[in-house]
Amino acid sequence: MSSNGNVSEISGSDQNHGGVIDIYPLSCYYFGSKEAGPFKDETLADRTQRMKSNYAAYGLRTCVNAVILVELFNHPHLLLLQVRNSIFKLPGGRLRPGESDIDGLRRKLSRKLSVNESSGETEWEVGECLGMWWRPDFETLLYPYLPPNVKKPKECTKLFLVRLPVSRRFIVPKNLKLLAVPLCQIHENHKTYGPVISGVPQLLSKFSFNIIES
């Protein structure tokens, strides 16, 4: 950085610190639909009770979510699933007992974004874990850290970077929408997207984006 306080100079090696994410245009991908998947229509009280029952049976609930980027209008966009035109979610879901993070995320992505789990398009390049969120008890929101006084957290949500190939078919259940949302719209927009999704742009700040023309 220069000493005059007006101009900052960054070397090429500093610019690439943290890695590079290749992003392909949205037009490279095909989007279709399939039969609607199951959806739990429950109140907050119902969900809390279900979490308590699952915790009693299996212990800590672990969820894995995918951070998937595409390019549109020369800007990085995050792929989000929308439920009932209101709730936004990252693609992913809960792990089965004994299932690894990577295997579980690939299974969830294939179920929600491919023709079926056994199709030939189920290979997903799951990269590094970008962040972890914790639910200290059943009623509270997720925290981006585990409070030191919490010895038995009830839920852990892990966000993984998933890199797309130059082309892919996305086949989504009819009761879900797959949207490409610009990072600038998501950044710190807690009211619309919640704390986990709105924090994704900051998690990606250590990367450089390499937009590849189709």
PDB file of C-alpha atoms in Angstrom:
ATOM      1  CA  MET A   1       0.000   0.000   0.000  1.00  0.00           C
ATOM      2  CA  SER A   2       1.334   3.447  -0.858  1.00  0.00           C
ATOM      3  CA  SER A   3       2.305   5.890   1.880  1.00  0.00           C
ATOM      4  CA  ASN A   4       0.258   8.839   0.574  1.00  0.00           C
ATOM      5  CA  GLY A   5      -3.031   7.355   1.794  1.00  0.00           C
ATOM      6  CA  ASN A   6      -4.727   7.917  -1.562  1.00  0.00           C
ATOM      7  CA  VAL A   7      -3.713   4.961  -3.700  1.00  0.00           C
ATOM      8  CA  SER A   8      -3.522   1.289  -2.731  1.00  0.00           C
ATOM      9  CA  GLU A   9      -1.306  -1.007  -4.742  1.00  0.00           C
ATOM     10  CA  ILE A  10      -1.877  -4.746  -4.524  1.00  0.00           C
ATOM     11  CA  SER A  11       0.544  -7.215  -6.057  1.00  0.00           C
ATOM     12  CA  GLY A  12      -0.680 -10.069  -8.219  1.00  0.00           C
ATOM     13  CA  SER A  13       0.272 -12.649  -5.618  1.00  0.00           C
ATOM     14  CA  ASP A  14      -1.847 -10.883  -3.009  1.00  0.00           C
ATOM     15  CA  GLN A  15      -4.815 -10.737  -5.359  1.00  0.00           C
ATOM     16  CA  ASN A  16      -4.818 -14.515  -5.746  1.00  0.00           C
ATOM     17  CA  HIS A  17      -4.376 -15.244  -2.058  1.00  0.00           C
ATOM     18  CA  GLY A  18      -7.101 -17.642  -0.979  1.00  0.00           C
ATOM     19  CA  GLY A  19      -7.672 -19.231  -4.380  1.00  0.00           C
ATOM     20  CA  VAL A  20      -9.674 -18.666  -7.517  1.00  0.00           C
ATOM     21  CA  ILE A  21     -13.202 -19.812  -8.353  1.00  0.00           C
ATOM     22  CA  ASP A  22     -13.984 -20.370 -12.024  1.00  0.00           C
ATOM     23  CA  ILE A  23     -17.534 -19.240 -12.763  1.00  0.00           C
ATOM     24  CA  TYR A  24     -19.410 -20.117 -15.946  1.00  0.00           C
ATOM     25  CA  PRO A  25     -22.352 -18.195 -17.417  1.00  0.00           C
ATOM     26  CA  LEU A  26     -25.858 -19.210 -16.409  1.00  0.00           C
ATOM     27  CA  SER A  27     -26.563 -19.833 -20.095  1.00  0.00           C
ATOM     28  CA  CYS A  28     -24.193 -22.846 -19.997  1.00  0.00           C
ATOM     29  CA  TYR A  29     -26.689 -24.806 -17.917  1.00  0.00           C
ATOM     30  CA  TYR A  30     -30.004 -26.516 -18.650  1.00  0.00           C
ATOM     31  CA  PHE A  31     -32.893 -26.257 -16.180  1.00  0.00           C
ATOM     32  CA  GLY A  32     -35.829 -28.639 -16.026  1.00  0.00           C
ATOM     33  CA  SER A  33     -38.362 -29.980 -13.507  1.00  0.00           C
ATOM     34  CA  LYS A  34     -39.453 -33.288 -12.009  1.00  0.00           C
ATOM     35  CA  GLU A  35     -42.155 -34.537  -9.652  1.00  0.00           C
ATOM     36  CA  ALA A  36     -42.619 -32.538  -6.456  1.00  0.00           C
ATOM     37  CA  GLY A  37     -40.677 -33.746  -3.453  1.00  0.00           C
ATOM     38  CA  PRO A  38     -41.939 -34.152   0.117  1.00  0.00           C
ATOM     39  CA  PHE A  39     -42.426 -30.960   2.102  1.00  0.00           C
ATOM     40  CA  LYS A  40     -43.163 -30.745   5.839  1.00  0.00           C
ATOM     41  CA  ASP A  41     -45.934 -28.233   6.472  1.00  0.00           C
ATOM     42  CA  GLU A  42     -45.382 -27.620  10.174  1.00  0.00           C
ATOM     43  CA  THR A  43     -45.480 -24.849  12.746  1.00  0.00           C
ATOM     44  CA  LEU A  44     -42.434 -23.664  14.673  1.00  0.00           C
ATOM     45  CA  ALA A  45     -43.644 -25.671  17.677  1.00  0.00           C
ATOM     46  CA  ASP A  46     -43.966 -28.787  15.510  1.00  0.00           C
ATOM     47  CA  ARG A  47     -40.444 -28.301  14.138  1.00  0.00           C
ATOM     48  CA  THR A  48     -39.009 -27.819  17.623  1.00  0.00           C
ATOM     49  CA  GLN A  49     -40.681 -30.999  18.830  1.00  0.00           C
ATOM     50  CA  ARG A  50     -39.387 -32.911  15.811  1.00  0.00           C
ATOM     51  CA  MET A  51     -35.850 -31.667  16.487  1.00  0.00           C
ATOM     52  CA  LYS A  52     -36.114 -32.768  20.120  1.00  0.00           C
ATOM     53  CA  SER A  53     -37.281 -36.242  19.105  1.00  0.00           C
ATOM     54  CA  ASN A  54     -34.512 -36.613  16.523  1.00  0.00           C
ATOM     55  CA  TYR A  55     -31.897 -35.397  18.994  1.00  0.00           C
ATOM     56  CA  ALA A  56     -33.060 -37.919  21.582  1.00  0.00           C
ATOM     57  CA  ALA A  57     -32.735 -40.697  18.996  1.00  0.00           C
ATOM     58  CA  TYR A  58     -29.606 -39.676  17.042  1.00  0.00           C
ATOM     59  CA  GLY A  59     -27.852 -36.843  18.885  1.00  0.00           C
ATOM     60  CA  LEU A  60     -26.426 -33.774  17.143  1.00  0.00           C
ATOM     61  CA  ARG A  61     -28.212 -32.876  13.922  1.00  0.00           C
ATOM     62  CA  THR A  62     -25.724 -32.144  11.125  1.00  0.00           C
ATOM     63  CA  CYS A  63     -26.725 -30.352   7.930  1.00  0.00           C
ATOM     64  CA  VAL A  64     -24.578 -29.766   4.849  1.00  0.00           C
ATOM     65  CA  ASN A  65     -25.279 -27.006   2.322  1.00  0.00           C
ATOM     66  CA  ALA A  66     -23.742 -26.126  -1.033  1.00  0.00           C
ATOM     67  CA  VAL A  67     -22.438 -22.739  -2.152  1.00  0.00           C
ATOM     68  CA  ILE A  68     -22.762 -22.849  -5.968  1.00  0.00           C
ATOM     69  CA  LEU A  69     -21.921 -19.879  -8.171  1.00  0.00           C
ATOM     70  CA  VAL A  70     -22.774 -18.918 -11.741  1.00  0.00           C
ATOM     71  CA  GLU A  71     -22.254 -15.760 -13.791  1.00  0.00           C
ATOM     72  CA  LEU A  72     -25.031 -13.458 -14.971  1.00  0.00           C
ATOM     73  CA  PHE A  73     -24.651  -9.836 -16.161  1.00  0.00           C
ATOM     74  CA  ASN A  74     -20.922 -10.130 -15.457  1.00  0.00           C
ATOM     75  CA  HIS A  75     -21.548 -10.634 -11.738  1.00  0.00           C
ATOM     76  CA  PRO A  76     -21.319 -13.725  -9.463  1.00  0.00           C
ATOM     77  CA  HIS A  77     -24.735 -15.166  -8.598  1.00  0.00           C
ATOM     78  CA  LEU A  78     -25.524 -17.716  -5.878  1.00  0.00           C
ATOM     79  CA  LEU A  79     -27.904 -20.603  -6.634  1.00  0.00           C
ATOM     80  CA  LEU A  80     -30.712 -20.748  -4.066  1.00  0.00           C
ATOM     81  CA  LEU A  81     -33.790 -22.910  -3.691  1.00  0.00           C
ATOM     82  CA  GLN A  82     -37.038 -21.136  -2.878  1.00  0.00           C
ATOM     83  CA  VAL A  83     -39.963 -22.787  -1.112  1.00  0.00           C
ATOM     84  CA  ARG A  84     -43.488 -21.395  -1.555  1.00  0.00           C
ATOM     85  CA  ASN A  85     -42.188 -18.149  -3.057  1.00  0.00           C
ATOM     86  CA  SER A  86     -40.927 -17.035   0.345  1.00  0.00           C
ATOM     87  CA  ILE A  87     -38.307 -19.205   2.055  1.00  0.00           C
ATOM     88  CA  PHE A  88     -34.792 -19.276   0.594  1.00  0.00           C
ATOM     89  CA  LYS A  89     -32.451 -22.205   1.175  1.00  0.00           C
ATOM     90  CA  LEU A  90     -29.025 -23.313   0.053  1.00  0.00           C
ATOM     91  CA  PRO A  91     -29.138 -26.707  -1.701  1.00  0.00           C
ATOM     92  CA  GLY A  92     -28.408 -29.477   0.784  1.00  0.00           C
ATOM     93  CA  GLY A  93     -29.968 -30.966   3.868  1.00  0.00           C
ATOM     94  CA  ARG A  94     -29.538 -33.221   6.882  1.00  0.00           C
ATOM     95  CA  LEU A  95     -27.046 -36.072   7.020  1.00  0.00           C
ATOM     96  CA  ARG A  96     -28.090 -39.626   7.733  1.00  0.00           C
ATOM     97  CA  PRO A  97     -26.627 -41.249  10.877  1.00  0.00           C
ATOM     98  CA  GLY A  98     -23.011 -42.217  10.158  1.00  0.00           C
ATOM     99  CA  GLU A  99     -22.955 -40.515   6.749  1.00  0.00           C
ATOM    100  CA  SER A 100     -19.919 -38.404   5.824  1.00  0.00           C
ATOM    101  CA  ASP A 101     -20.252 -34.709   4.988  1.00  0.00           C
ATOM    102  CA  ILE A 102     -19.175 -35.143   1.363  1.00  0.00           C
ATOM    103  CA  ASP A 103     -21.283 -38.219   0.638  1.00  0.00           C
ATOM    104  CA  GLY A 104     -24.320 -36.651   2.277  1.00  0.00           C
ATOM    105  CA  LEU A 105     -24.015 -33.402   0.365  1.00  0.00           C
ATOM    106  CA  ARG A 106     -23.608 -35.225  -2.943  1.00  0.00           C
ATOM    107  CA  ARG A 107     -26.692 -37.310  -2.160  1.00  0.00           C
ATOM    108  CA  LYS A 108     -28.741 -34.222  -1.302  1.00  0.00           C
ATOM    109  CA  LEU A 109     -27.598 -32.336  -4.403  1.00  0.00           C
ATOM    110  CA  SER A 110     -28.478 -35.276  -6.628  1.00  0.00           C
ATOM    111  CA  ARG A 111     -31.888 -35.612  -5.009  1.00  0.00           C
ATOM    112  CA  LYS A 112     -32.779 -31.933  -5.344  1.00  0.00           C
ATOM    113  CA  LEU A 113     -30.895 -30.867  -8.472  1.00  0.00           C
ATOM    114  CA  SER A 114     -30.606 -33.997 -10.669  1.00  0.00           C
ATOM    115  CA  VAL A 115     -33.000 -36.418 -12.355  1.00  0.00           C
ATOM    116  CA  ASN A 116     -32.513 -38.888  -9.491  1.00  0.00           C
ATOM    117  CA  GLU A 117     -29.852 -40.055  -7.050  1.00  0.00           C
ATOM    118  CA  SER A 118     -28.677 -42.864  -9.339  1.00  0.00           C
ATOM    119  CA  SER A 119     -28.463 -40.840 -12.559  1.00  0.00           C
ATOM    120  CA  GLY A 120     -25.205 -40.436 -14.417  1.00  0.00           C
ATOM    121  CA  GLU A 121     -25.075 -36.730 -13.534  1.00  0.00           C
ATOM    122  CA  THR A 122     -24.600 -37.127  -9.801  1.00  0.00           C
ATOM    123  CA  GLU A 123     -20.896 -36.275  -9.647  1.00  0.00           C
ATOM    124  CA  TRP A 124     -20.459 -33.089  -7.669  1.00  0.00           C
ATOM    125  CA  GLU A 125     -17.096 -31.453  -7.013  1.00  0.00           C
ATOM    126  CA  VAL A 126     -17.383 -30.673  -3.317  1.00  0.00           C
ATOM    127  CA  GLY A 127     -14.566 -28.417  -2.152  1.00  0.00           C
ATOM    128  CA  GLU A 128     -13.566 -26.855   1.129  1.00  0.00           C
ATOM    129  CA  CYS A 129     -15.796 -26.123   4.086  1.00  0.00           C
ATOM    130  CA  LEU A 130     -16.392 -22.353   4.049  1.00  0.00           C
ATOM    131  CA  GLY A 131     -18.021 -22.042   7.455  1.00  0.00           C
ATOM    132  CA  MET A 132     -19.948 -23.717  10.256  1.00  0.00           C
ATOM    133  CA  TRP A 133     -23.064 -22.538  12.082  1.00  0.00           C
ATOM    134  CA  TRP A 134     -24.278 -23.879  15.424  1.00  0.00           C
ATOM    135  CA  ARG A 135     -27.620 -24.059  17.210  1.00  0.00           C
ATOM    136  CA  PRO A 136     -26.950 -24.084  20.982  1.00  0.00           C
ATOM    137  CA  ASP A 137     -30.472 -25.235  21.851  1.00  0.00           C
ATOM    138  CA  PHE A 138     -33.722 -26.043  20.095  1.00  0.00           C
ATOM    139  CA  GLU A 139     -35.270 -22.584  20.247  1.00  0.00           C
ATOM    140  CA  THR A 140     -32.416 -20.220  19.335  1.00  0.00           C
ATOM    141  CA  LEU A 141     -31.126 -19.157  15.934  1.00  0.00           C
ATOM    142  CA  LEU A 142     -27.895 -20.419  14.422  1.00  0.00           C
ATOM    143  CA  TYR A 143     -24.606 -18.829  15.510  1.00  0.00           C
ATOM    144  CA  PRO A 144     -21.475 -18.571  13.279  1.00  0.00           C
ATOM    145  CA  TYR A 145     -19.464 -20.010  16.176  1.00  0.00           C
ATOM    146  CA  LEU A 146     -19.943 -22.472  19.033  1.00  0.00           C
ATOM    147  CA  PRO A 147     -20.271 -20.618  22.350  1.00  0.00           C
ATOM    148  CA  PRO A 148     -17.686 -22.039  24.787  1.00  0.00           C
ATOM    149  CA  ASN A 149     -20.301 -22.596  27.477  1.00  0.00           C
ATOM    150  CA  VAL A 150     -22.382 -24.854  25.183  1.00  0.00           C
ATOM    151  CA  LYS A 151     -21.334 -28.468  25.738  1.00  0.00           C
ATOM    152  CA  LYS A 152     -24.185 -30.165  23.869  1.00  0.00           C
ATOM    153  CA  PRO A 153     -25.205 -28.164  20.776  1.00  0.00           C
ATOM    154  CA  LYS A 154     -28.318 -29.363  19.022  1.00  0.00           C
ATOM    155  CA  GLU A 155     -27.425 -28.640  15.380  1.00  0.00           C
ATOM    156  CA  CYS A 156     -24.405 -27.938  13.195  1.00  0.00           C
ATOM    157  CA  THR A 157     -24.739 -26.577   9.641  1.00  0.00           C
ATOM    158  CA  LYS A 158     -21.697 -26.732   7.354  1.00  0.00           C
ATOM    159  CA  LEU A 159     -21.312 -24.747   4.131  1.00  0.00           C
ATOM    160  CA  PHE A 160     -19.197 -26.273   1.349  1.00  0.00           C
ATOM    161  CA  LEU A 161     -17.996 -24.699  -1.864  1.00  0.00           C
ATOM    162  CA  VAL A 162     -19.227 -26.757  -4.838  1.00  0.00           C
ATOM    163  CA  ARG A 163     -17.550 -25.996  -8.168  1.00  0.00           C
ATOM    164  CA  LEU A 164     -19.591 -26.478 -11.324  1.00  0.00           C
ATOM    165  CA  PRO A 165     -18.328 -27.922 -14.608  1.00  0.00           C
ATOM    166  CA  VAL A 166     -18.749 -25.981 -17.849  1.00  0.00           C
ATOM    167  CA  SER A 167     -22.203 -27.539 -18.348  1.00  0.00           C
ATOM    168  CA  ARG A 168     -24.778 -29.455 -16.292  1.00  0.00           C
ATOM    169  CA  ARG A 169     -28.464 -30.280 -16.221  1.00  0.00           C
ATOM    170  CA  PHE A 170     -30.358 -29.049 -13.175  1.00  0.00           C
ATOM    171  CA  ILE A 171     -33.626 -30.942 -12.641  1.00  0.00           C
ATOM    172  CA  VAL A 172     -35.594 -29.443  -9.743  1.00  0.00           C
ATOM    173  CA  PRO A 173     -38.771 -30.682  -7.979  1.00  0.00           C
ATOM    174  CA  LYS A 174     -41.879 -28.790  -9.102  1.00  0.00           C
ATOM    175  CA  ASN A 175     -42.572 -27.488  -5.587  1.00  0.00           C
ATOM    176  CA  LEU A 176     -39.185 -25.736  -5.500  1.00  0.00           C
ATOM    177  CA  LYS A 177     -37.692 -22.895  -7.526  1.00  0.00           C
ATOM    178  CA  LEU A 178     -34.005 -22.670  -8.357  1.00  0.00           C
ATOM    179  CA  LEU A 179     -32.936 -19.034  -8.471  1.00  0.00           C
ATOM    180  CA  ALA A 180     -29.682 -17.271  -9.315  1.00  0.00           C
ATOM    181  CA  VAL A 181     -29.326 -14.324  -6.924  1.00  0.00           C
ATOM    182  CA  PRO A 182     -26.515 -11.741  -7.188  1.00  0.00           C
ATOM    183  CA  LEU A 183     -24.077 -11.687  -4.287  1.00  0.00           C
ATOM    184  CA  CYS A 184     -24.510  -7.921  -3.919  1.00  0.00           C
ATOM    185  CA  GLN A 185     -28.219  -8.458  -3.228  1.00  0.00           C
ATOM    186  CA  ILE A 186     -27.558 -11.168  -0.647  1.00  0.00           C
ATOM    187  CA  HIS A 187     -24.785  -9.412   1.282  1.00  0.00           C
ATOM    188  CA  GLU A 188     -25.978  -8.680   4.850  1.00  0.00           C
ATOM    189  CA  ASN A 189     -29.616  -8.920   3.727  1.00  0.00           C
ATOM    190  CA  HIS A 190     -30.628 -10.833   6.854  1.00  0.00           C
ATOM    191  CA  LYS A 191     -34.297  -9.912   6.612  1.00  0.00           C
ATOM    192  CA  THR A 192     -34.792 -11.626   3.259  1.00  0.00           C
ATOM    193  CA  TYR A 193     -32.261 -14.457   3.293  1.00  0.00           C
ATOM    194  CA  GLY A 194     -31.508 -15.124   6.966  1.00  0.00           C
ATOM    195  CA  PRO A 195     -28.106 -15.030   8.680  1.00  0.00           C
ATOM    196  CA  VAL A 196     -26.536 -18.060   6.997  1.00  0.00           C
ATOM    197  CA  ILE A 197     -27.202 -17.151   3.355  1.00  0.00           C
ATOM    198  CA  SER A 198     -26.610 -13.415   3.871  1.00  0.00           C
ATOM    199  CA  GLY A 199     -23.181 -14.258   5.281  1.00  0.00           C
ATOM    200  CA  VAL A 200     -22.048 -16.205   2.198  1.00  0.00           C
ATOM    201  CA  PRO A 201     -20.553 -13.201   0.308  1.00  0.00           C
ATOM    202  CA  GLN A 202     -18.241 -12.516   3.254  1.00  0.00           C
ATOM    203  CA  LEU A 203     -17.173 -16.164   3.358  1.00  0.00           C
ATOM    204  CA  LEU A 204     -16.260 -15.877  -0.332  1.00  0.00           C
ATOM    205  CA  SER A 205     -14.215 -12.696   0.141  1.00  0.00           C
ATOM    206  CA  LYS A 206     -10.919 -14.621   0.279  1.00  0.00           C
ATOM    207  CA  PHE A 207     -11.444 -15.884  -3.288  1.00  0.00           C
ATOM    208  CA  SER A 208     -10.956 -14.260  -6.659  1.00  0.00           C
ATOM    209  CA  PHE A 209     -13.690 -14.861  -9.238  1.00  0.00           C
ATOM    210  CA  ASN A 210     -12.603 -15.915 -12.720  1.00  0.00           C
ATOM    211  CA  ILE A 211     -15.583 -15.478 -15.050  1.00  0.00           C
ATOM    212  CA  ILE A 212     -15.179 -17.742 -18.065  1.00  0.00           C
ATOM    213  CA  GLU A 213     -16.950 -16.696 -21.250  1.00  0.00           C
ATOM    214  CA  SER A 214     -19.116 -19.340 -22.909  1.00  0.00           C
TER     215      SER A 214
END
